XYZ file of C-alpha atoms in Angstrom:
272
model
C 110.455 235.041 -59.284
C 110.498 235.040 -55.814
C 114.057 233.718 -53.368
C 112.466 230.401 -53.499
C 111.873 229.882 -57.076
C 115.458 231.122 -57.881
C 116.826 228.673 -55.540
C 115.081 225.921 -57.139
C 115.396 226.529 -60.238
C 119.670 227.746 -59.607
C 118.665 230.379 -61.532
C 117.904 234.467 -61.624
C 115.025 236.807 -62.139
C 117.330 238.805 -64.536
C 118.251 235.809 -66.616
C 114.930 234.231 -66.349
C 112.990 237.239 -67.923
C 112.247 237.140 -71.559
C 113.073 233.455 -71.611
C 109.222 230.747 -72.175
C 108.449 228.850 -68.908
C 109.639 225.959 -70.498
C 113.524 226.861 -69.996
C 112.947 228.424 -66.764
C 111.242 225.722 -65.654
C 111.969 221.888 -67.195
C 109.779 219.643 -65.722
C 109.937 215.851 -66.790
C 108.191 212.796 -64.918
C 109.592 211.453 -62.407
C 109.144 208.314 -63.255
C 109.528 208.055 -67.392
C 111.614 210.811 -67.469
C 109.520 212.246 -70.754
C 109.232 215.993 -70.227
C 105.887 217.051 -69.040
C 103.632 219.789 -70.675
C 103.661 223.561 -69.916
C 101.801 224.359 -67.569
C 101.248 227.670 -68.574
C 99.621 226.740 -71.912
C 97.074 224.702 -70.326
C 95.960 228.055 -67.837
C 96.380 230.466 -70.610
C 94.030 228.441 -72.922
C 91.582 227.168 -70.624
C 91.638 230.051 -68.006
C 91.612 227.468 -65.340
C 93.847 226.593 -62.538
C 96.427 223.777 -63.294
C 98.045 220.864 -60.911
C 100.816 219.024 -61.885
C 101.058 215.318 -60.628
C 102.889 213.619 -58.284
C 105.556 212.576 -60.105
C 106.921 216.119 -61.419
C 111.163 216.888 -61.246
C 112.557 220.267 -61.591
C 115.755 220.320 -63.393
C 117.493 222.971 -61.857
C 120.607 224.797 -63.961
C 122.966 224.062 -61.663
C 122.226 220.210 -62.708
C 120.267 219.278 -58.907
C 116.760 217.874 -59.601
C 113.816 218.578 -56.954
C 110.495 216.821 -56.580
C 108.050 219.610 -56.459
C 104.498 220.293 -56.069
C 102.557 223.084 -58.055
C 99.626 224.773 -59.146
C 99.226 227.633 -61.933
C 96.433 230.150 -61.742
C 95.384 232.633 -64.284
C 95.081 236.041 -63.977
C 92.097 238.009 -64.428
C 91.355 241.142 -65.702
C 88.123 243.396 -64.284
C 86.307 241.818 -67.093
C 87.585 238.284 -66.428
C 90.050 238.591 -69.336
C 93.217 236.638 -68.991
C 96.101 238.639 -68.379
C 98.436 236.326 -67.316
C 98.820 233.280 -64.645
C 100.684 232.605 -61.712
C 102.615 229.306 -61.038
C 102.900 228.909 -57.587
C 105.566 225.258 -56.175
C 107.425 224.143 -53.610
C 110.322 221.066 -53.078
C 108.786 218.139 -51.887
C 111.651 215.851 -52.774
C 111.897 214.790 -48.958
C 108.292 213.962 -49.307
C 108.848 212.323 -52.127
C 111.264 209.491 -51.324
C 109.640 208.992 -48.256
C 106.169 208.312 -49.907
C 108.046 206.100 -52.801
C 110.103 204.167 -49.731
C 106.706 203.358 -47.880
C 105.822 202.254 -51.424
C 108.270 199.950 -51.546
C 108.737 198.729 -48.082
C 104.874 197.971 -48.751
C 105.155 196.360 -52.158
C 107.926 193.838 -50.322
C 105.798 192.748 -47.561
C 102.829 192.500 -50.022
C 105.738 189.764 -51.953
C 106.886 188.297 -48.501
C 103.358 187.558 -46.692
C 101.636 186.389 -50.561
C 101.331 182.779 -51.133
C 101.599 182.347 -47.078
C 99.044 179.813 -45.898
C 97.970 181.807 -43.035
C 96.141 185.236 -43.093
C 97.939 188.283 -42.255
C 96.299 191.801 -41.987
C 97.143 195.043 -40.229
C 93.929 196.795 -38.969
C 93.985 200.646 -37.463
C 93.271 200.779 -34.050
C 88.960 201.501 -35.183
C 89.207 198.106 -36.834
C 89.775 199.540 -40.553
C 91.721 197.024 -42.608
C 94.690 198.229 -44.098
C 96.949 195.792 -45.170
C 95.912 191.888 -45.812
C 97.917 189.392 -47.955
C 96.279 187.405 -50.765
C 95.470 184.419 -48.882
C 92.174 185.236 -47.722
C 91.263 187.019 -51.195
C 91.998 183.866 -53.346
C 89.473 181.838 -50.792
C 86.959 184.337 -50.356
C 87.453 185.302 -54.431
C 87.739 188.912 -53.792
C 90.046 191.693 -55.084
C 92.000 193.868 -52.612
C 90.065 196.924 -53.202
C 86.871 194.980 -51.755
C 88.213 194.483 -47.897
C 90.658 197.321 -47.824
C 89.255 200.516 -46.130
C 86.263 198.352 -44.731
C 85.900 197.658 -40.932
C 87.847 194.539 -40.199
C 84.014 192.365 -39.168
C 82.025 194.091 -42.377
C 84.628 192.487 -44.684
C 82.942 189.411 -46.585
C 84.248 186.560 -44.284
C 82.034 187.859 -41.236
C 79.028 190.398 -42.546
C 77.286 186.662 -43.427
C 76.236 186.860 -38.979
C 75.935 190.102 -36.829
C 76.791 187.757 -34.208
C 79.939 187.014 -35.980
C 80.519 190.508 -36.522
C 79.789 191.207 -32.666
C 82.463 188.878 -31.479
C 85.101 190.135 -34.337
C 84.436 193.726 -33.343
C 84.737 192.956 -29.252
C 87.945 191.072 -29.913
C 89.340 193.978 -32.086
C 88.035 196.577 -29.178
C 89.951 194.067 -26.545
C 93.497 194.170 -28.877
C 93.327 197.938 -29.422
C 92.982 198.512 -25.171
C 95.929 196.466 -25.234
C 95.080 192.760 -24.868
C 95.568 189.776 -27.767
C 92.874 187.704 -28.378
C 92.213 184.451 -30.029
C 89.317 182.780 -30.875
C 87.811 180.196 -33.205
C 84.962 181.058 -35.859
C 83.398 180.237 -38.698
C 84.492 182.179 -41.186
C 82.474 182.797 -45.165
C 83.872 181.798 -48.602
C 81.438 181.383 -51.458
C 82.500 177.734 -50.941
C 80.961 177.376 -47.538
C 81.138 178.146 -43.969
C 84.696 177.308 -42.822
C 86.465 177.089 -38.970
C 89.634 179.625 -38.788
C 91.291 180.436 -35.729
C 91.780 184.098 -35.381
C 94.366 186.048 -33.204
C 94.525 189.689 -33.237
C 97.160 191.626 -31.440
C 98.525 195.106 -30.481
C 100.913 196.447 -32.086
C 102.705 198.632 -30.060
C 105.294 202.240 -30.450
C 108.507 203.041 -28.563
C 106.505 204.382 -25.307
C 104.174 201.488 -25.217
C 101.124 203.207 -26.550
C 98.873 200.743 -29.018
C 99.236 202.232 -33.150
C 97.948 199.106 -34.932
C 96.759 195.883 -34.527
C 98.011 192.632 -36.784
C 95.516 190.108 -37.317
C 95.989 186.244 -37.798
C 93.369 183.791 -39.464
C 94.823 179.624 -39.032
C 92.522 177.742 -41.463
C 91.454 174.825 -38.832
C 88.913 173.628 -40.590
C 89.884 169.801 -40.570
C 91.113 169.810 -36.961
C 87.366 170.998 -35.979
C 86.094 168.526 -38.316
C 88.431 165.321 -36.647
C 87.292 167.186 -33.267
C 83.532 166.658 -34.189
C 83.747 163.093 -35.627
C 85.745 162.143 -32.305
C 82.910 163.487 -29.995
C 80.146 161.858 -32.125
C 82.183 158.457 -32.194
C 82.537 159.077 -28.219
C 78.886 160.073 -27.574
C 77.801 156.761 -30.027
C 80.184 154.628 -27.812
C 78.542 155.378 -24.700
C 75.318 155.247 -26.122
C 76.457 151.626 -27.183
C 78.138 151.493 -23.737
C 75.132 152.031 -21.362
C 72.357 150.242 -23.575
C 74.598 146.993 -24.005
C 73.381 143.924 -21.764
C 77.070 142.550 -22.039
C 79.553 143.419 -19.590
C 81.959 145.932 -20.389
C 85.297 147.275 -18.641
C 87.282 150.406 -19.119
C 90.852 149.990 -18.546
C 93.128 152.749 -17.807
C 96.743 151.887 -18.809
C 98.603 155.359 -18.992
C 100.461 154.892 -15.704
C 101.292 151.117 -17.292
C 98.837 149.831 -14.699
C 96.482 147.888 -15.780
C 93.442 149.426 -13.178
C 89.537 149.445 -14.084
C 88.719 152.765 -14.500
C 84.794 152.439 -15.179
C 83.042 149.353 -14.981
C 79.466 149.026 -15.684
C 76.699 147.081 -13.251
C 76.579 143.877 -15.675
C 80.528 144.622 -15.906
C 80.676 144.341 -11.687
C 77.992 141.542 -11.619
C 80.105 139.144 -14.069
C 83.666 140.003 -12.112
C 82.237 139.482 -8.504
């Protein structure tokens, strides 16, 4: 035992020798608390090199616990015999509760954004999607581990149209350099093409520099539809309008005076 392992472990190469690994060395999961296996047995019977999980706490004499990371090696002889093996770990416990806090800082916001009606992703600054809520994956009838890791405009709402996927890509490009974008696009479900307004912005550190970019999808789908019915209604009227033999006047009445605004020749011919 080396400084390190005796501080670990609280305890001394004197006492430690003649004693199994097992005493030395109580590991249990992190986690379930259940004591995990010797590591020692597994090298000594299989002659190869052992890691032990993530989740692994040293129980330390003294009654401190430390999250560590370890391997064991075995130990050859000239003939490739094994002597022996070599457990080689280190703390991690800082490591640890960091990793387990992201964990759960990211399991809440997975909680908060869920259900939301709006899209919400976070995309690295090269466009990879890292973080979306479920609203897009109920509609599109995907599971997480389909978009996640995938270029923001190869994900299965926008690989249905390069061109698509050449306008996602330029706006991510534009948000990354520093400038928000928003644009509306038809978007793919196995329902059907369908309009969604999408806004992408930096996200930026203390000293300003760009470190991630949140994207924003606003279903819009009826507005676009009410928008197309009112143009076809207005391009039918005036198709109506300048075919019609009978006279026809436009009034304007926002300013709450009553002033022709458009009249048409028959419309002019019957006034005078």
């Amino acid at each position: 035992m080396d400084p390190g392992a005796e501080q670990l472990t609280a305890g001394s190469v004197e006492s430690a020798k003649g004693l199994p690994l097992k005493s030395v060395l109580p590991l249990v999961d992190a986690s379930t608390r259940e004591p995990i296996d010797d590591p020692s047995d597994k090298v000594l019977n299989s002659g190869e090199t052992v890691h032990l999980s993530n989740h692994t706490t040293l129980l330390a004499k003294d009654g401190s616990e430390h999250h560590i990371a370890d391997s064991a090696a075995p130990i050859r002889g000239k003939d490739s015999t094994v002597l022996g093996m070599v457990l080689v770990f280190n703390d991690v416990t800082e490591e640890y509760r960091l990793r387990e806090r992201a964990k759960t800082v990211h399991q809440q916001m997975q909680s908060l954004l869920n259900g939301l009606r709006t899209t919400t992703g976070i995309l690295d600054c090269d466009g990879t999607l890292v973080f979306t809520n479920d609203t897009p994956l109920k509609a599109s009838q995907v599971a997480m581990a389909d978009v996640i890791g995938k270029k923001f405009w190869d994900c299965i709402w926008w690989d249905y149209d390069p061109d698509v996927q050449a306008l996602i890509k330029s706006d991510i490009a534009q948000a990354a350099a520093g400038k928000s974008t928003s644009r509306d696009v038809l978007g793919f479900s196995p329902q059907g093409l369908f309009w969604i307004q999408v806004n992408i912005y930096p996200v930026r550190d203390d000293n300003g520099n760009v470190i991630q970019l949140t994207a924003e999808g606003v279903g819009i789908h009826k507005r676009k539809l009410a928008e197309e019915e009112l143009r076809e209604s207005a391009q039918h009227l005036k198709v109506y309008s300048d075919q019609s033999p009978l006279a026809t006047i436009e009034w304007d009445c926002t300013n709450h005076d009553l002033t022709v605004n458009s009249g048409k020749k028959a419309a002019a011919e019957a006034c005078g």
